[in-house]
Tab-separated table of C-alpha atoms in Angstrom:
chain	number	residue	atom	x	y	z
A	1	MET	CA	-55.971	47.785	-9.599
A	2	GLN	CA	-57.360	44.316	-8.863
A	3	LYS	CA	-55.074	41.834	-7.157
A	4	SER	CA	-54.986	38.174	-8.139
A	5	THR	CA	-53.487	36.563	-5.030
A	6	LYS	CA	-56.136	36.016	-2.375
A	7	ILE	CA	-55.797	37.032	1.275
A	8	ILE	CA	-57.077	35.025	4.241
A	9	ALA	CA	-57.423	36.954	7.503
A	10	THR	CA	-57.984	35.260	10.850
A	11	ILE	CA	-60.809	36.817	12.844
A	12	GLY	CA	-60.202	37.193	16.570
A	13	PRO	CA	-60.464	39.696	19.420
A	14	ALA	CA	-58.511	42.303	17.442
A	15	SER	CA	-60.719	42.078	14.369
A	16	ASP	CA	-64.167	40.737	15.236
A	17	SER	CA	-66.042	44.045	15.070
A	18	LYS	CA	-68.106	45.026	12.046
A	19	GLU	CA	-65.920	48.109	11.565
A	20	ILE	CA	-62.637	46.170	11.391
A	21	ILE	CA	-64.041	43.352	9.249
A	22	SER	CA	-65.431	45.972	6.830
A	23	LYS	CA	-62.062	47.714	6.603
A	24	MET	CA	-60.165	44.457	6.070
A	25	PHE	CA	-62.632	43.504	3.322
A	26	GLU	CA	-62.178	46.903	1.667
A	27	HIS	CA	-58.395	46.542	1.806
A	28	GLY	CA	-58.329	43.103	0.183
A	29	MET	CA	-59.440	40.329	2.546
A	30	ASN	CA	-61.101	37.580	0.494
A	31	VAL	CA	-61.532	34.851	3.105
A	32	ALA	CA	-62.286	35.142	6.830
A	33	ARG	CA	-60.731	32.372	8.941
A	34	LEU	CA	-62.163	31.103	12.219
A	35	ASN	CA	-59.690	29.090	14.296
A	36	CYS	CA	-61.470	26.443	16.389
A	37	SER	CA	-58.485	26.314	18.754
A	38	HIS	CA	-59.420	29.773	20.027
A	39	GLY	CA	-63.130	30.385	20.493
A	40	SER	CA	-66.531	28.921	21.331
A	41	HIS	CA	-69.440	28.152	19.021
A	42	ALA	CA	-71.368	31.048	20.538
A	43	TYR	CA	-68.506	33.412	19.734
A	44	PHE	CA	-68.054	32.091	16.189
A	45	SER	CA	-71.790	32.243	15.534
A	46	LYS	CA	-71.761	35.930	16.406
A	47	VAL	CA	-68.686	36.529	14.221
A	48	ILE	CA	-70.267	34.729	11.251
A	49	ASP	CA	-73.364	36.901	11.563
A	50	THR	CA	-71.154	40.000	11.635
A	51	ILE	CA	-69.270	38.863	8.524
A	52	ARG	CA	-72.548	38.274	6.690
A	53	ASP	CA	-73.689	41.779	7.715
A	54	VAL	CA	-70.557	43.188	6.079
A	55	SER	CA	-70.946	41.212	2.845
A	56	GLU	CA	-72.652	38.047	1.661
A	57	ASP	CA	-69.701	37.545	-0.702
A	58	ILE	CA	-67.055	36.889	1.954
A	59	CYS	CA	-65.862	33.292	2.047
A	60	ILE	CA	-65.649	31.808	5.564
A	61	LEU	CA	-63.069	29.144	6.432
A	62	LEU	CA	-63.394	27.056	9.605
A	63	ASP	CA	-60.060	25.661	10.813
A	64	THR	CA	-60.320	22.500	12.949
A	65	LYS	CA	-58.138	21.743	15.955
A	66	GLY	CA	-57.198	18.270	14.754
A	67	PRO	CA	-55.326	15.634	16.802
A	68	GLU	CA	-53.262	18.131	18.748
A	69	VAL	CA	-50.830	17.626	21.590
A	70	ARG	CA	-50.811	20.690	23.844
A	71	VAL	CA	-49.231	22.081	26.994
A	72	GLY	CA	-51.433	21.755	30.094
A	73	ARG	CA	-52.190	24.317	32.778
A	74	VAL	CA	-49.773	27.193	33.447
A	75	MET	CA	-50.821	29.704	36.118
A	76	ASP	CA	-47.757	31.833	36.912
A	77	PRO	CA	-45.073	32.478	34.265
A	78	VAL	CA	-42.602	29.592	33.968
A	79	HIS	CA	-39.360	30.391	32.168
A	80	LEU	CA	-37.483	27.382	30.806
A	81	GLU	CA	-33.738	27.968	30.607
A	82	HIS	CA	-31.226	26.236	28.350
A	83	GLY	CA	-29.725	23.157	29.975
A	84	MET	CA	-32.248	22.720	32.782
A	85	HIS	CA	-33.967	19.354	33.296
A	86	ILE	CA	-37.735	19.136	33.672
A	87	GLU	CA	-40.263	16.342	34.183
A	88	LEU	CA	-43.108	15.879	31.679
A	89	THR	CA	-46.379	14.217	32.667
A	90	ASN	CA	-49.825	13.738	31.194
A	91	ARG	CA	-51.432	14.228	34.609
A	92	ASP	CA	-53.421	17.443	35.059
A	93	ILE	CA	-50.967	19.502	37.118
A	94	ILE	CA	-50.094	23.188	37.270
A	95	ALA	CA	-46.733	23.905	35.645
A	96	SER	CA	-43.670	24.735	37.745
A	97	ARG	CA	-39.925	24.889	37.110
A	98	ASP	CA	-39.752	21.189	38.048
A	99	SER	CA	-42.537	19.731	35.890
A	100	PHE	CA	-45.436	20.500	33.593
A	101	SER	CA	-48.238	18.659	31.842
A	102	ILE	CA	-48.505	17.675	28.184
A	103	ARG	CA	-52.003	16.587	27.173
A	104	TYR	CA	-51.208	13.338	25.397
A	105	PRO	CA	-52.328	9.940	26.764
A	106	HIS	CA	-49.417	8.071	25.143
A	107	LEU	CA	-46.696	10.403	26.431
A	108	ASN	CA	-44.648	7.516	27.864
A	109	GLU	CA	-44.332	5.995	24.363
A	110	ILE	CA	-42.154	8.870	23.169
A	111	GLY	CA	-38.630	7.556	22.699
A	112	ILE	CA	-35.497	8.771	24.416
A	113	GLY	CA	-33.672	11.157	22.094
A	114	SER	CA	-36.909	12.514	20.610
A	115	MET	CA	-37.312	16.275	20.282
A	116	ILE	CA	-40.453	17.997	21.557
A	117	ARG	CA	-40.995	21.424	20.029
A	118	ILE	CA	-43.454	23.762	21.719
A	119	ASP	CA	-45.217	26.788	20.181
A	120	ASP	CA	-44.045	26.203	16.588
A	121	GLY	CA	-40.518	25.427	17.801
A	122	LEU	CA	-39.925	28.478	19.998
A	123	ILE	CA	-39.128	26.063	22.852
A	124	SER	CA	-37.279	22.782	22.193
A	125	LEU	CA	-36.861	19.889	24.608
A	126	GLU	CA	-34.870	16.659	24.227
A	127	VAL	CA	-36.199	13.554	25.976
A	128	ILE	CA	-33.275	12.150	27.994
A	129	GLY	CA	-34.917	9.645	30.347
A	130	ARG	CA	-37.968	8.286	32.150
A	131	GLN	CA	-39.305	8.706	35.676
A	132	GLY	CA	-41.988	6.049	36.101
A	133	LYS	CA	-44.703	6.920	33.569
A	134	ASN	CA	-43.255	10.395	33.103
A	135	LEU	CA	-40.478	11.674	30.858
A	136	VAL	CA	-37.399	13.664	31.786
A	137	ALA	CA	-36.378	16.296	29.254
A	138	LYS	CA	-33.496	18.696	28.793
A	139	VAL	CA	-34.230	22.227	27.614
A	140	ILE	CA	-32.378	22.889	24.351
A	141	ASP	CA	-34.070	26.167	23.382
A	142	GLY	CA	-35.596	28.013	26.302
A	143	GLY	CA	-38.448	30.449	26.596
A	144	GLU	CA	-41.607	31.260	28.506
A	145	LEU	CA	-43.979	28.314	28.835
A	146	ILE	CA	-47.568	29.262	27.966
A	147	ALA	CA	-50.671	27.154	28.576
A	148	ASN	CA	-52.369	25.386	25.653
A	149	LYS	CA	-49.484	25.892	23.223
A	150	SER	CA	-49.033	23.176	20.595
A	151	CYS	CA	-46.381	20.477	20.929
A	152	ALA	CA	-44.789	18.743	17.938
A	153	ILE	CA	-42.892	15.510	18.541
A	154	GLN	CA	-40.244	14.776	15.936
A	155	GLY	CA	-40.110	11.193	14.723
A	156	HIS	CA	-43.133	10.053	16.745
A	157	ASN	CA	-46.390	9.105	15.037
A	158	VAL	CA	-48.946	10.632	17.389
A	159	ARG	CA	-51.541	8.003	18.340
A	160	LEU	CA	-54.675	10.132	18.287
A	161	PRO	CA	-57.741	9.840	16.035
A	162	PHE	CA	-57.756	12.188	13.036
A	163	LEU	CA	-61.109	13.654	14.127
A	164	SER	CA	-61.778	14.050	17.827
A	165	ALA	CA	-65.272	14.333	19.290
A	166	GLU	CA	-64.619	18.070	19.590
A	167	ASP	CA	-63.633	18.271	15.911
A	168	ARG	CA	-66.857	16.541	14.898
A	169	LYS	CA	-68.884	19.051	16.914
A	170	ASP	CA	-66.985	21.924	15.293
A	171	ILE	CA	-67.552	20.515	11.799
A	172	ARG	CA	-71.274	20.021	12.423
A	173	PHE	CA	-71.420	23.606	13.672
A	174	GLY	CA	-69.641	24.850	10.532
A	175	VAL	CA	-71.977	22.916	8.251
A	176	LYS	CA	-75.018	24.271	10.107
A	177	LYS	CA	-73.705	27.840	9.778
A	178	ASP	CA	-72.999	27.250	6.070
A	179	VAL	CA	-69.294	28.061	6.133
A	180	SER	CA	-67.678	27.673	2.717
A	181	ILE	CA	-64.490	25.808	3.625
A	182	ILE	CA	-63.339	23.335	6.280
A	183	ALA	CA	-59.572	23.355	6.826
A	184	ALA	CA	-58.594	19.991	8.308
A	185	SER	CA	-55.623	19.965	10.673
A	186	PHE	CA	-52.957	17.256	10.667
A	187	VAL	CA	-54.185	15.290	7.664
A	188	ARG	CA	-51.939	12.241	7.271
A	189	SER	CA	-53.546	10.303	4.397
A	190	GLN	CA	-56.316	10.368	1.811
A	191	GLU	CA	-58.328	8.120	4.152
A	192	ASP	CA	-58.425	11.017	6.620
A	193	VAL	CA	-59.914	13.225	3.902
A	194	ALA	CA	-62.526	10.566	3.082
A	195	GLU	CA	-63.509	10.400	6.760
A	196	LEU	CA	-64.063	14.166	6.838
A	197	ARG	CA	-65.909	14.137	3.496
A	198	ARG	CA	-68.644	12.023	5.089
A	199	LEU	CA	-69.371	14.811	7.600
A	200	VAL	CA	-69.668	17.811	5.270
A	201	ARG	CA	-72.257	18.814	2.688
A	202	ASP	CA	-70.974	21.097	-0.056
A	203	GLN	CA	-68.076	22.575	1.909
A	204	MET	CA	-64.631	22.553	0.327
A	205	ILE	CA	-62.041	20.524	2.216
A	206	ILE	CA	-58.603	22.079	2.527
A	207	SER	CA	-56.030	19.633	3.888
A	208	LYS	CA	-53.453	21.257	6.131
A	209	ILE	CA	-50.044	19.755	5.412
A	210	GLU	CA	-48.290	19.945	8.773
A	211	HIS	CA	-47.491	16.332	9.689
A	212	TRP	CA	-44.426	14.481	8.421
A	213	LYS	CA	-46.579	11.468	7.490
A	214	ALA	CA	-48.574	13.625	5.049
A	215	LEU	CA	-45.478	14.155	2.916
A	216	GLU	CA	-45.409	10.418	2.146
A	217	HIS	CA	-48.933	10.635	0.654
A	218	ILE	CA	-48.986	14.184	-0.689
A	219	HIS	CA	-50.263	13.390	-4.205
A	220	GLY	CA	-53.159	11.288	-2.912
A	221	ILE	CA	-54.068	13.777	-0.179
A	222	ILE	CA	-54.286	16.670	-2.640
A	223	GLU	CA	-56.211	14.508	-5.108
A	224	ALA	CA	-58.769	13.602	-2.417
A	225	SER	CA	-59.040	17.197	-1.170
A	226	ASP	CA	-60.330	20.420	-2.703
A	227	GLY	CA	-57.081	22.203	-1.904
A	228	ALA	CA	-54.182	22.321	0.541
A	229	MET	CA	-52.570	24.588	3.096
A	230	VAL	CA	-48.826	24.684	3.718
A	231	ALA	CA	-48.983	25.006	7.524
A	232	ARG	CA	-45.368	25.942	8.062
A	233	GLY	CA	-45.478	26.295	11.839
A	234	ASP	CA	-46.031	22.633	12.637
A	235	LEU	CA	-44.062	21.498	9.584
A	236	GLY	CA	-41.077	23.461	10.861
A	237	ALA	CA	-41.517	21.968	14.316
A	238	GLN	CA	-41.709	18.375	13.017
A	239	LEU	CA	-38.951	18.667	10.404
A	240	SER	CA	-35.677	20.545	10.161
A	241	LEU	CA	-36.413	24.191	9.361
A	242	GLU	CA	-34.210	24.310	6.283
A	243	ARG	CA	-36.424	21.712	4.559
A	244	VAL	CA	-39.624	23.767	4.826
A	245	PRO	CA	-39.070	26.176	1.868
A	246	LYS	CA	-38.405	23.256	-0.487
A	247	ILE	CA	-41.447	21.346	0.787
A	248	GLN	CA	-43.549	24.495	0.380
A	249	GLN	CA	-42.510	24.741	-3.270
A	250	GLU	CA	-43.276	21.051	-3.914
A	251	ILE	CA	-46.762	21.269	-2.361
A	252	ILE	CA	-47.575	24.427	-4.323
A	253	ARG	CA	-46.473	22.808	-7.577
A	254	GLU	CA	-48.554	19.666	-6.978
A	255	CYS	CA	-51.643	21.768	-6.224
A	256	ASN	CA	-51.051	23.836	-9.374
A	257	VAL	CA	-50.802	20.658	-11.456
A	258	GLN	CA	-54.063	19.335	-9.993
A	259	ALA	CA	-55.798	22.745	-10.322
A	260	LYS	CA	-56.462	22.836	-6.578
A	261	PRO	CA	-56.099	26.087	-4.592
A	262	VAL	CA	-53.107	26.221	-2.263
A	263	ILE	CA	-52.602	28.441	0.778
A	264	VAL	CA	-49.283	29.424	2.376
A	265	ALA	CA	-49.629	30.145	6.092
A	266	THR	CA	-47.836	30.927	9.364
A	267	GLN	CA	-45.869	33.999	10.432
A	268	MET	CA	-46.030	35.699	7.046
A	269	LEU	CA	-46.138	39.213	8.530
A	270	GLU	CA	-45.628	38.143	12.150
A	271	SER	CA	-43.925	41.361	13.276
A	272	MET	CA	-47.102	43.282	12.419
A	273	LYS	CA	-48.682	41.867	15.561
A	274	ASP	CA	-46.854	44.696	17.323
A	275	ASN	CA	-45.539	46.979	14.575
A	276	PRO	CA	-47.287	48.949	11.808
A	277	ARG	CA	-44.724	47.832	9.206
A	278	PRO	CA	-43.337	44.362	8.421
A	279	THR	CA	-39.687	43.419	8.118
A	280	ARG	CA	-38.035	43.196	4.705
A	281	ALA	CA	-37.629	39.445	5.233
A	282	GLU	CA	-41.383	39.067	5.766
A	283	VAL	CA	-42.165	40.993	2.583
A	284	SER	CA	-39.764	38.701	0.725
A	285	ASP	CA	-41.473	35.652	2.252
A	286	VAL	CA	-44.902	36.741	0.983
A	287	ALA	CA	-43.493	37.645	-2.430
A	288	GLN	CA	-41.752	34.275	-2.716
A	289	ALA	CA	-44.982	32.397	-1.950
A	290	ILE	CA	-46.757	34.353	-4.704
A	291	LEU	CA	-43.944	33.758	-7.194
A	292	GLN	CA	-43.978	30.022	-6.397
A	293	GLY	CA	-47.664	29.869	-7.343
A	294	ALA	CA	-49.679	30.172	-4.121
A	295	ASP	CA	-53.351	30.987	-4.624
A	296	ALA	CA	-53.662	32.585	-1.208
A	297	VAL	CA	-51.508	33.870	1.629
A	298	MET	CA	-52.759	33.810	5.202
A	299	LEU	CA	-52.611	36.129	8.189
A	300	SER	CA	-52.992	34.459	11.590
A	301	ALA	CA	-52.058	36.286	14.788
A	302	GLU	CA	-51.424	39.437	12.745
A	303	THR	CA	-55.172	39.987	12.367
A	304	GLY	CA	-56.511	37.731	15.121
A	305	ILE	CA	-54.794	39.339	18.102
A	306	GLY	CA	-52.434	41.903	16.569
A	307	LYS	CA	-52.447	45.668	17.009
A	308	TYR	CA	-52.669	46.430	13.288
A	309	PRO	CA	-55.109	44.021	11.574
A	310	VAL	CA	-56.228	46.421	8.825
A	311	GLN	CA	-52.667	47.534	8.083
A	312	ALA	CA	-51.572	43.886	7.840
A	313	VAL	CA	-54.225	43.154	5.198
A	314	HIS	CA	-53.370	46.380	3.370
A	315	MET	CA	-49.657	45.494	3.297
A	316	MET	CA	-50.369	41.953	2.106
A	317	ALA	CA	-52.499	43.368	-0.720
A	318	LYS	CA	-49.745	45.820	-1.708
A	319	ILE	CA	-47.231	42.980	-1.958
A	320	ALA	CA	-49.672	40.916	-4.027
A	321	ARG	CA	-50.272	43.729	-6.515
A	322	GLU	CA	-46.530	44.199	-6.887
A	323	TYR	CA	-45.836	40.547	-7.765
A	324	ASP	CA	-49.024	39.118	-9.279
A	325	HIS	CA	-48.070	40.089	-12.830
A	326	LEU	CA	-44.741	38.261	-12.550
A	327	VAL	CA	-46.341	34.819	-12.347
A	328	GLU	CA	-48.111	34.853	-15.731
A	329	GLY	CA	-47.735	31.475	-17.391
A	330	ASN	CA	-46.385	29.973	-14.169
A	331	MET	CA	-47.592	26.499	-15.174
A	332	PRO	CA	-45.655	25.147	-18.192
A	333	SER	CA	-47.689	22.639	-20.206
A	334	GLN	CA	-45.217	19.809	-19.675
A	335	HIS	CA	-46.084	19.728	-15.959
A	336	LEU	CA	-49.793	19.217	-16.569
A	337	ARG	CA	-51.830	16.050	-16.746
A	338	HIS	CA	-54.603	16.591	-19.290
A	339	THR	CA	-57.351	14.077	-18.692
A	340	ASN	CA	-60.370	15.638	-20.397
A	341	VAL	CA	-61.557	18.078	-23.056
A	342	ALA	CA	-62.254	20.809	-20.494
A	343	GLN	CA	-58.579	20.994	-19.570
A	344	PHE	CA	-57.534	21.431	-23.208
A	345	VAL	CA	-60.134	24.189	-23.638
A	346	THR	CA	-58.934	26.056	-20.555
A	347	GLU	CA	-55.323	25.894	-21.752
A	348	ALA	CA	-56.436	27.281	-25.125
A	349	ALA	CA	-58.214	30.113	-23.300
A	350	PHE	CA	-54.975	30.970	-21.527
A	351	HIS	CA	-52.917	30.931	-24.739
A	352	SER	CA	-55.413	33.215	-26.456
A	353	THR	CA	-54.719	35.865	-23.797
A	354	ARG	CA	-51.003	35.703	-24.637
A	355	HIS	CA	-51.404	36.195	-28.374
A	356	LEU	CA	-54.462	38.453	-28.597
A	357	HIS	CA	-55.300	41.759	-26.958
A	358	VAL	CA	-57.825	40.246	-24.548
A	359	LYS	CA	-59.296	42.131	-21.571
A	360	ALA	CA	-60.811	39.237	-19.608
A	361	ILE	CA	-61.770	35.570	-19.546
A	362	LEU	CA	-65.441	34.849	-18.827
A	363	THR	CA	-66.112	31.423	-17.370
A	364	PRO	CA	-69.638	30.202	-16.627
A	365	THR	CA	-69.239	27.489	-13.999
A	366	GLU	CA	-71.448	25.170	-11.961
A	367	THR	CA	-68.821	23.938	-9.510
A	368	GLY	CA	-65.794	26.190	-10.054
A	369	PHE	CA	-63.950	23.425	-11.952
A	370	THR	CA	-63.456	25.381	-15.184
A	371	ALA	CA	-62.418	28.604	-13.463
A	372	ARG	CA	-59.782	26.765	-11.400
A	373	ASN	CA	-58.426	25.038	-14.481
A	374	VAL	CA	-58.013	28.397	-16.239
A	375	ALA	CA	-56.487	29.995	-13.140
A	376	ARG	CA	-53.676	27.465	-12.775
A	377	TYR	CA	-52.017	28.951	-15.876
A	378	ARG	CA	-51.894	32.347	-14.142
A	379	PRO	CA	-53.255	34.394	-17.091
A	380	ARG	CA	-52.421	38.109	-17.228
A	381	VAL	CA	-56.113	39.068	-17.393
A	382	PRO	CA	-58.852	38.664	-14.776
A	383	ILE	CA	-61.056	35.578	-14.812
A	384	TYR	CA	-64.712	36.409	-14.225
A	385	ALA	CA	-66.382	33.213	-13.036
A	386	ILE	CA	-70.136	33.467	-13.414
A	387	THR	CA	-72.155	31.054	-11.303
A	388	ARG	CA	-75.731	30.777	-10.088
A	389	SER	CA	-74.542	29.307	-6.779
A	390	MET	CA	-73.602	31.625	-3.908
A	391	ARG	CA	-71.739	28.690	-2.367
A	392	VAL	CA	-69.522	28.282	-5.446
A	393	SER	CA	-69.078	32.042	-5.719
A	394	ARG	CA	-67.749	32.244	-2.171
A	395	GLN	CA	-65.464	29.239	-2.609
A	396	LEU	CA	-63.938	30.714	-5.767
A	397	ALA	CA	-62.800	33.666	-3.651
A	398	LEU	CA	-59.899	31.379	-2.675
A	399	THR	CA	-58.596	30.829	-6.231
A	400	TRP	CA	-55.892	33.034	-7.746
A	401	GLY	CA	-57.084	35.525	-10.352
A	402	VAL	CA	-60.750	34.493	-10.174
A	403	HIS	CA	-63.364	37.175	-9.531
A	404	PRO	CA	-66.680	35.406	-8.923
A	405	ILE	CA	-70.016	36.864	-9.995
A	406	CYS	CA	-73.177	35.251	-8.646
A	407	ILE	CA	-76.185	35.458	-10.966
A	408	PRO	CA	-78.922	33.195	-9.547
A	409	LYS	CA	-80.494	32.353	-12.884
A	410	LYS	CA	-80.868	29.132	-14.870
A	411	TYR	CA	-79.967	29.316	-18.555
A	412	THR	CA	-81.288	26.951	-21.209
A	413	ASP	CA	-79.853	28.627	-24.310
A	414	LEU	CA	-76.051	28.571	-24.614
A	415	HIS	CA	-75.597	31.549	-26.928
A	416	GLY	CA	-78.186	33.596	-25.064
A	417	MET	CA	-76.281	32.883	-21.865
A	418	ILE	CA	-72.957	34.010	-23.363
A	419	ALA	CA	-74.510	37.234	-24.662
A	420	GLU	CA	-76.067	37.988	-21.284
A	421	LEU	CA	-72.836	37.303	-19.411
A	422	ILE	CA	-70.889	39.674	-21.634
A	423	SER	CA	-73.608	42.298	-21.171
A	424	GLU	CA	-73.493	41.793	-17.396
A	425	THR	CA	-69.723	42.316	-17.156
A	426	HIS	CA	-70.081	45.451	-19.311
A	427	LYS	CA	-72.877	46.732	-17.077
A	428	ARG	CA	-70.623	46.224	-14.043
A	429	LYS	CA	-67.889	48.226	-15.865
A	430	LEU	CA	-65.525	45.263	-15.831
A	431	VAL	CA	-65.088	45.458	-19.621
A	432	ASP	CA	-65.561	48.280	-22.169
A	433	ARG	CA	-67.341	48.246	-25.527
A	434	GLU	CA	-64.070	48.099	-27.469
A	435	ASP	CA	-62.625	45.234	-25.433
A	436	THR	CA	-62.167	41.647	-26.561
A	437	VAL	CA	-63.126	38.812	-24.213
A	438	VAL	CA	-62.548	35.063	-24.212
A	439	VAL	CA	-65.487	32.891	-23.162
A	440	THR	CA	-65.351	29.231	-22.152
A	441	ALA	CA	-68.576	27.239	-21.930
A	442	GLY	CA	-70.114	23.809	-22.380
A	443	HIS	CA	-72.937	22.720	-24.670
A	444	ARG	CA	-74.358	20.661	-21.803
A	445	LEU	CA	-75.368	23.482	-19.492
A	446	ARG	CA	-75.280	22.920	-15.715
A	447	LYS	CA	-73.157	19.753	-15.993
A	448	LYS	CA	-69.835	19.634	-14.152
A	449	GLY	CA	-66.746	19.374	-16.352
A	450	SER	CA	-68.682	19.703	-19.625
A	451	THR	CA	-66.643	22.668	-20.915
A	452	ASN	CA	-65.932	22.001	-24.596
A	453	LEU	CA	-66.267	25.391	-26.245
A	454	LEU	CA	-64.150	28.527	-26.535
A	455	GLU	CA	-65.351	31.741	-28.166
A	456	ILE	CA	-63.671	35.113	-28.646
A	457	HIS	CA	-65.935	38.165	-28.879
A	458	LYS	CA	-65.722	41.907	-29.282
A	459	VAL	CA	-67.940	43.297	-26.540
A	460	LYS	CA	-69.524	45.841	-28.887
A	461	ASP	CA	-70.616	43.058	-31.247
A	462	ILE	CA	-72.680	41.517	-28.462
A	463	LEU	CA	-74.086	44.790	-27.138
A	464	LYS	CA	-75.453	46.126	-30.426
């Protein structure tokens, strides 16, 4: 049984072998994520080559570091206890129980009363005073301090450039290695997206929504991007935790309306880092993301450094298959903004699957635009997106319900193309002779957004 929700798996030390990548792909991984915060270009280059050895079809996502504030050097374990006071500096020192370093040049601009949350909020500090250029903080939520962990500062607009020199190097590396997607960390405005757009070629840009400023510009950010990621770790560290589920739902809905793929990430099956089975709460979390309309759900540490990477992908796929069918028609028409003929045609394609006994929707596409517009309605049948571009085929691996087929051939005759596409899906045993299929197409072949035609065919009528 095919699943519709897509799975992103982070590749790391636990999963970077050909054997493990192959098994994760077999069990339902659609997108392989490379996290620039953990790895060198030499390492990622080797991993990309391994992924391509497994399958040319796997979509690769490169996740940038972004303007991050991180803990400095920690040699021996430092346990921060509730109530203790500690000095914070941006000097390069080794952490002790008296002080530690935070890599942020404007540390002394953080206001008294501000909360600093470390490692997605596992450790919380309240700034209570100043000591020269340093800060004095009180430990609110204690824990073990670990080097290089992220720091989120509530209520403080971090004064760092959106793209660091290191980010630019990483992006150039990703473009050179022909990754399919760049996930941009800490996007705060559509201007940030435009800045990144100038550095990429045909890569999709996924804006990670993890900064409180991004919520003020969410419509424009999604409009300027090719999709979005709900990065709940940093969101939960910057905002009160109880707000995150509501924000997640709002971001998913806006992406659905704009026909842009949306990813839900962070700690989805976190316990599977160490255990072969997730908790019931984690299963509910994944199911809820699917029911809200997420295109993809993401595994981070579970597959990057966890003990059970293959089992984590397998469990995620099982949850998806259980809930995918419950989101049919998840996008009521009144929420949509129809701006062109193609969008009306794709809605008609969806409605035909509700009233006729249709086996599949076939969607020839140059850019993925038509397939994504069909997918936002969450039809009950698979969408086979036929494209001559391997790049587009890989990128469509991120969109709910879309099963890309790459046929590197130029068509000049519309009806000949439709007949050949139906024959191809039959040859691949995706449809049977007695099945009915819906086809969307455009009279102006190879032109983006030109879809203006919908046909319904019996497969046997085309094959004879």
